[in-house]
Tab-separated table of C-alpha atoms in Angstrom:
chain	number	residue	atom	x	y	z
Q	164	MET	CA	-59.848	13.346	11.563
Q	165	PHE	CA	-61.429	14.275	8.901
Q	166	ASP	CA	-59.594	17.547	7.960
Q	167	THR	CA	-56.955	15.478	6.549
Q	168	GLY	CA	-59.348	12.969	4.073
Q	169	LEU	CA	-61.849	16.572	3.406
Q	170	TRP	CA	-58.307	18.280	2.437
Q	171	ARG	CA	-57.168	15.647	0.233
Q	172	PHE	CA	-60.600	14.797	-1.652
Q	173	GLY	CA	-61.146	18.479	-2.002
Q	174	GLY	CA	-59.045	19.841	-4.853
Q	175	PHE	CA	-56.514	21.145	-3.141
Q	176	VAL	CA	-54.050	19.134	-3.832
Q	177	ASP	CA	-51.358	20.680	-5.859
Q	178	PRO	CA	-51.108	17.553	-9.061
Q	179	ALA	CA	-48.202	19.033	-11.153
Q	180	ARG	CA	-46.353	18.308	-7.104
Q	181	GLU	CA	-48.251	14.555	-6.532
Q	182	LEU	CA	-46.548	13.663	-10.587
Q	183	GLN	CA	-43.245	14.550	-9.479
Q	184	ARG	CA	-42.970	12.846	-6.507
Q	185	LEU	CA	-44.928	10.060	-8.245
Q	186	ARG	CA	-42.153	10.666	-10.517
Q	187	GLU	CA	-39.608	10.223	-7.854
Q	188	GLU	CA	-40.336	6.695	-6.279
Q	189	MET	CA	-40.541	5.424	-9.771
Q	190	ASP	CA	-36.749	7.231	-10.650
Q	191	LYS	CA	-35.626	5.687	-7.493
Q	192	ILE	CA	-37.014	2.107	-7.815
Q	193	PHE	CA	-35.904	1.971	-11.545
Q	194	SER	CA	-32.098	3.272	-10.020
Q	195	GLU	CA	-31.759	0.171	-7.932
Q	196	PHE	CA	-31.920	-2.348	-10.623
Q	197	ASN	CA	-29.172	-0.726	-12.148
Q	198	GLN	CA	-26.485	-1.295	-9.971
Q	199	PRO	CA	-23.800	-4.443	-11.269
Q	200	ILE	CA	-24.428	-7.423	-9.445
Q	201	ALA	CA	-21.387	-9.982	-8.568
Q	202	ARG	CA	-22.506	-12.641	-8.893
Q	203	GLU	CA	-18.577	-14.617	-8.689
Q	204	ILE	CA	-16.103	-12.735	-6.291
Q	205	PRO	CA	-14.567	-11.010	-7.187
Q	206	PRO	CA	-16.213	-8.372	-9.647
Q	207	VAL	CA	-14.823	-7.447	-12.535
Q	208	ASN	CA	-14.588	-5.044	-14.344
Q	209	ALA	CA	-13.944	-5.502	-18.605
Q	210	TRP	CA	-13.235	-3.272	-21.944
Q	211	ILE	CA	-12.854	-4.277	-25.254
Q	212	GLY	CA	-10.830	-2.744	-27.837
Q	213	GLU	CA	-9.872	-3.512	-31.348
Q	214	GLU	CA	-5.569	-5.157	-30.211
Q	215	ASP	CA	-6.682	-5.808	-26.891
Q	216	ALA	CA	-9.173	-6.214	-23.562
Q	217	VAL	CA	-8.115	-4.926	-20.199
Q	218	VAL	CA	-9.686	-7.134	-17.372
Q	219	ALA	CA	-9.667	-5.141	-14.134
Q	220	ALA	CA	-10.545	-6.515	-10.638
Q	221	GLU	CA	-10.929	-4.199	-7.540
Q	222	LEU	CA	-8.575	-6.622	-4.920
Q	223	PRO	CA	-7.310	-4.252	-1.766
Q	224	GLY	CA	-4.456	-5.731	0.247
Q	225	ILE	CA	-3.481	-8.559	-1.148
Q	226	ASP	CA	-0.410	-9.424	-1.562
Q	227	PRO	CA	0.838	-9.549	-5.056
Q	228	ASP	CA	3.044	-12.765	-4.561
Q	229	ALA	CA	-0.264	-14.283	-3.272
Q	230	MET	CA	-2.093	-13.707	-6.409
Q	231	GLU	CA	-2.421	-16.117	-9.222
Q	232	ILE	CA	-3.404	-15.304	-13.269
Q	233	THR	CA	-3.778	-17.232	-16.057
Q	234	VAL	CA	-4.686	-17.157	-18.947
Q	235	VAL	CA	-5.855	-20.781	-21.738
Q	236	GLY	CA	-6.510	-19.746	-24.772
Q	237	ASP	CA	-9.881	-17.205	-24.473
Q	238	THR	CA	-10.228	-18.312	-20.476
Q	239	LEU	CA	-8.257	-15.812	-18.189
Q	240	THR	CA	-8.362	-16.589	-14.246
Q	241	LEU	CA	-7.800	-14.841	-11.066
Q	242	SER	CA	-7.374	-16.553	-8.286
Q	243	GLY	CA	-5.699	-15.826	-4.818
Q	244	LEU	CA	-5.514	-15.849	-0.655
Q	245	ARG	CA	-6.211	-12.853	0.957
Q	246	GLU	CA	-5.241	-13.558	4.986
Q	247	ALA	CA	-6.974	-12.084	7.747
Q	248	ALA	CA	-4.763	-10.763	10.297
Q	249	PRO	CA	-3.996	-12.522	13.143
Q	250	LEU	CA	-5.274	-10.689	16.477
Q	251	LYS	CA	-3.010	-10.441	18.833
Q	252	GLU	CA	-2.812	-11.405	22.912
Q	253	GLY	CA	-5.930	-8.835	24.751
Q	254	GLU	CA	-6.973	-7.304	21.039
Q	255	SER	CA	-10.398	-7.861	19.576
Q	256	TYR	CA	-12.370	-7.213	16.740
Q	257	HIS	CA	-15.227	-4.201	17.480
Q	258	ARG	CA	-16.309	-4.559	13.831
Q	259	GLN	CA	-14.891	-7.255	10.903
Q	260	GLU	CA	-16.739	-6.076	7.708
Q	261	ARG	CA	-13.635	-6.831	5.152
Q	262	PRO	CA	-13.880	-10.260	3.398
Q	263	CYS	CA	-11.027	-12.652	3.531
Q	264	GLY	CA	-10.822	-16.138	2.656
Q	265	LYS	CA	-9.354	-17.771	-0.843
Q	266	PHE	CA	-11.008	-15.969	-4.097
Q	267	SER	CA	-11.088	-17.806	-7.842
Q	268	ARG	CA	-12.774	-16.068	-10.840
Q	269	SER	CA	-12.344	-17.021	-14.416
Q	270	LEU	CA	-14.029	-14.778	-17.575
Q	271	GLN	CA	-13.732	-15.763	-21.034
Q	272	LEU	CA	-13.224	-12.962	-23.368
Q	273	PRO	CA	-14.535	-12.771	-26.656
Q	274	PHE	CA	-11.030	-13.812	-28.283
Q	275	HIS	CA	-7.718	-16.058	-28.099
Q	276	VAL	CA	-5.241	-14.947	-26.570
Q	277	GLU	CA	-1.802	-14.128	-26.819
Q	278	VAL	CA	-0.009	-15.896	-24.309
Q	279	GLU	CA	3.311	-14.453	-24.053
Q	280	LYS	CA	1.956	-10.983	-24.600
Q	281	VAL	CA	0.170	-10.575	-21.157
Q	282	ARG	CA	0.740	-8.149	-18.433
Q	283	ALA	CA	-0.592	-7.385	-15.308
Q	284	ILE	CA	-0.445	-4.642	-13.089
Q	285	TYR	CA	-1.895	-4.248	-9.348
Q	286	GLU	CA	-1.825	-0.409	-8.401
Q	287	LYS	CA	-3.725	1.012	-5.506
Q	288	GLY	CA	-5.959	-2.206	-4.724
Q	289	ILE	CA	-7.212	-2.368	-8.352
Q	290	LEU	CA	-5.614	-5.158	-10.419
Q	291	MET	CA	-5.541	-4.091	-13.812
Q	292	VAL	CA	-4.648	-7.241	-17.187
Q	293	THR	CA	-3.945	-6.520	-20.067
Q	294	LEU	CA	-4.743	-9.725	-22.850
Q	295	PRO	CA	-3.499	-8.755	-26.132
Q	296	ARG	CA	-5.686	-10.610	-28.940
Q	297	SER	CA	-3.284	-13.094	-30.497
Q	298	GLU	CA	-1.946	-12.108	-34.387
Q	299	ALA	CA	-3.641	-14.967	-35.709
Q	300	GLU	CA	-6.597	-13.644	-35.245
Q	301	LYS	CA	-6.520	-10.049	-35.170
Q	302	PRO	CA	-9.374	-8.542	-37.774
Q	303	ARG	CA	-7.765	-8.463	-41.369
Q	304	LYS	CA	-8.407	-6.425	-43.982
Q	305	ILE	CA	-9.277	-7.636	-47.467
Q	306	SER	CA	-9.432	-5.074	-50.466
Q	307	VAL	CA	-11.413	-5.788	-52.816
Q	308	LYS	CA	-9.632	-5.490	-56.144
Q	309	GLY	CA	-11.625	-3.664	-60.059
Q	310	GLU	CA	-11.414	-6.023	-62.882
H	115	MET	CA	-25.689	-15.545	-0.782
H	116	LYS	CA	-24.142	-13.809	2.362
H	117	ASP	CA	-20.735	-14.672	1.305
H	118	LEU	CA	-21.889	-13.506	-2.323
H	119	ASN	CA	-23.017	-9.928	-0.918
H	120	LYS	CA	-20.065	-9.635	1.169
H	121	TYR	CA	-17.961	-8.366	-1.924
H	122	GLU	CA	-20.754	-6.020	-3.431
H	123	LYS	CA	-19.875	-2.213	-3.069
H	124	LYS	CA	-22.409	-1.291	0.095
H	125	PRO	CA	-23.501	2.360	-1.586
H	126	VAL	CA	-23.956	5.439	1.295
H	127	GLN	CA	-27.378	5.951	2.083
H	128	GLU	CA	-28.624	10.331	1.529
H	129	THR	CA	-30.037	10.935	4.045
H	130	GLY	CA	-32.791	13.963	4.484
H	131	GLY	CA	-32.919	14.427	0.679
H	132	ALA	CA	-29.547	16.503	0.652
H	133	GLU	CA	-28.069	15.445	-2.688
H	134	ARG	CA	-24.173	15.190	-3.340
H	135	THR	CA	-23.245	18.078	-5.911
H	136	LYS	CA	-20.748	15.700	-7.928
H	137	ASN	CA	-22.451	12.787	-9.779
H	138	ARG	CA	-20.627	9.764	-9.186
H	139	ARG	CA	-21.656	6.814	-6.825
H	140	VAL	CA	-20.455	6.631	-3.424
H	141	TYR	CA	-20.605	3.742	-1.530
H	142	LEU	CA	-19.359	2.718	2.228
H	143	PRO	CA	-15.774	1.817	2.996
H	144	ARG	CA	-15.458	-1.444	4.585
H	145	VAL	CA	-13.691	-1.340	7.918
H	146	ASP	CA	-12.134	-4.181	10.177
H	147	ILE	CA	-11.739	-2.140	13.381
H	148	ILE	CA	-9.641	-3.563	16.395
H	149	ASP	CA	-9.542	-3.013	19.579
H	150	THR	CA	-5.748	-2.866	21.138
H	151	LYS	CA	-4.145	-2.058	24.957
H	152	ASP	CA	-3.566	0.977	23.729
H	153	ALA	CA	-4.682	2.021	20.165
H	154	VAL	CA	-7.512	1.392	18.274
H	155	VAL	CA	-6.653	-0.131	14.845
H	156	MET	CA	-9.347	0.004	11.602
H	157	TYR	CA	-8.439	-0.936	8.276
H	158	ALA	CA	-10.058	0.953	5.457
H	159	ASP	CA	-10.886	-1.053	2.029
H	160	MET	CA	-11.167	1.459	-0.447
H	161	PRO	CA	-9.498	0.147	-3.540
H	162	GLY	CA	-8.616	2.973	-6.075
H	163	VAL	CA	-7.602	6.050	-3.224
H	164	ASP	CA	-3.889	6.754	-3.172
H	165	GLN	CA	-2.181	9.024	-0.221
H	166	ASN	CA	-3.389	12.067	-2.880
H	167	SER	CA	-6.458	11.478	-2.767
H	168	LEU	CA	-7.740	10.348	0.350
H	169	ASP	CA	-9.050	13.216	3.262
H	170	ILE	CA	-9.547	12.360	6.763
H	171	THR	CA	-10.715	14.719	9.779
H	172	ILE	CA	-11.886	14.446	13.054
H	173	ASP	CA	-14.324	16.834	13.949
H	174	LYS	CA	-15.378	16.627	18.529
H	175	ASN	CA	-15.928	12.869	18.859
H	176	VAL	CA	-16.543	12.652	14.648
H	177	LEU	CA	-13.969	11.054	12.495
H	178	LYS	CA	-14.595	10.859	8.694
H	179	ILE	CA	-12.674	9.546	6.147
H	180	SER	CA	-13.189	10.045	2.427
H	181	GLY	CA	-11.337	9.566	-0.572
H	182	VAL	CA	-11.897	10.058	-4.389
H	183	VAL	CA	-11.054	7.524	-6.892
H	184	ASN	CA	-11.540	8.861	-10.786
H	185	PRO	CA	-12.658	5.513	-13.186
H	186	PRO	CA	-10.287	4.431	-15.810
H	187	ALA	CA	-11.110	5.362	-19.066
H	188	PHE	CA	-8.899	3.020	-21.721
H	189	GLU	CA	-9.024	5.462	-25.194
H	190	GLY	CA	-9.904	3.144	-28.379
H	191	HIS	CA	-11.756	0.876	-25.386
H	192	SER	CA	-15.329	0.315	-24.309
H	193	LEU	CA	-17.113	-0.973	-21.249
H	194	ALA	CA	-17.823	-4.524	-22.425
H	195	TYR	CA	-19.011	-6.060	-19.647
H	196	ALA	CA	-19.353	-4.621	-15.543
H	197	GLU	CA	-20.013	-5.737	-12.571
H	198	TYR	CA	-19.295	-2.875	-10.376
H	199	ASP	CA	-19.472	0.159	-10.351
H	200	VAL	CA	-16.782	2.926	-9.892
H	201	GLY	CA	-17.182	5.765	-7.231
H	202	ASP	CA	-15.787	7.703	-4.286
H	203	TYR	CA	-15.757	6.499	-0.497
H	204	ASP	CA	-17.071	8.231	2.835
H	205	ARG	CA	-18.102	6.825	6.001
H	206	SER	CA	-17.586	8.588	9.449
H	207	PHE	CA	-17.160	6.903	13.246
H	208	THR	CA	-17.997	8.154	16.087
H	209	ILE	CA	-14.954	7.999	18.575
H	210	SER	CA	-14.936	7.988	21.891
H	211	GLU	CA	-13.037	10.405	24.469
H	212	ASP	CA	-9.989	8.710	24.946
H	213	ILE	CA	-8.570	8.791	21.761
H	214	ASP	CA	-5.478	11.123	21.349
H	215	ARG	CA	-6.508	13.767	18.599
H	216	ASP	CA	-3.262	14.522	17.585
H	217	ASN	CA	-1.443	11.696	17.800
H	218	VAL	CA	-3.570	9.506	14.731
H	219	GLU	CA	-1.673	7.210	12.236
H	220	ALA	CA	-2.318	7.074	8.331
H	221	LEU	CA	-0.901	4.389	6.673
H	222	ILE	CA	-2.579	3.425	3.168
H	223	LYS	CA	-1.131	0.234	1.091
H	224	ASN	CA	-2.874	-1.614	-2.106
H	225	GLY	CA	-5.570	0.665	-1.621
H	226	VAL	CA	-6.746	-0.662	2.629
H	227	LEU	CA	-5.709	2.520	5.357
H	228	LYS	CA	-4.642	2.090	8.099
H	229	LEU	CA	-4.995	4.478	10.672
H	230	VAL	CA	-3.944	3.815	14.404
H	231	LEU	CA	-6.009	6.511	16.606
H	232	HIS	CA	-3.560	5.832	19.928
H	233	LYS	CA	-5.316	6.502	23.131
H	234	ALA	CA	-4.354	8.691	25.902
H	235	PRO	CA	-2.290	7.932	27.830
H	236	GLU	CA	-3.843	9.967	30.665
H	237	VAL	CA	-7.596	8.642	30.813
H	238	ALA	CA	-6.092	4.953	32.709
H	239	VAL	CA	-9.533	4.096	34.028
H	240	LYS	CA	-10.305	4.916	37.829
H	241	LYS	CA	-12.270	3.224	40.348
H	242	ILE	CA	-13.459	4.145	42.764
H	243	THR	CA	-13.892	3.331	45.797
H	244	VAL	CA	-17.212	3.120	48.261
H	245	ARG	CA	-16.439	3.275	51.679
H	246	ALA	CA	-19.505	2.969	54.097
H	247	GLU	CA	-20.710	4.844	57.209
């Protein structure tokens, strides 16, 4: 019973190894902070470029007709419905983990959108909306003339 | 809070200190498993996976589904806002003896995998009557 304790404090512990272990523990704690947390559904990712923005959401197994995408000014709204498969007579669930129901999500973009030119692609369960920046708001280069 | 968590992707827990060779996150696909009269039907949410990047294997009584997702890249764009992470999918299930290994249907549509595991017809439940002497 005493043995382990004496060994530990008797200078037999490799300090380099202990430090390595501590580092691993810390890495573990901090890596958990890095994970994106979705506060609203569905979670979205957004890429911004000079000409347009691309907003992506993972929405597997949704009928594209049941999805609604609206753009007003600089706000994009994604909404829709995911229905649970109805069970037939004599069938039962072993597991039911996939979420279902209505969802709605709004996202404000850093610029106004050219509503006419918005494109949406639904592929492999991922919805991708391309939102071009409105012409009036595009950055303009101002040339400086020297006298 | 519970409902919101349902939409977050669940990362695979590393076991026994073994790490993956690829430096990419791996998630557990969410599944619905329905037991019908002559089959077990499984639906798995795997957005970003198509028929070419999906791998389904049955080894003895372990069914393994794994899918590779290639994160999108847009030239001239930078990721300004992120709420979800993109990663591969991996999940294993233990299946019972009465599943016919040679008769498994798999279909993927809109990022949802549908697996139909037919039950072997010969393994019908047999009742044993006990006689009293």
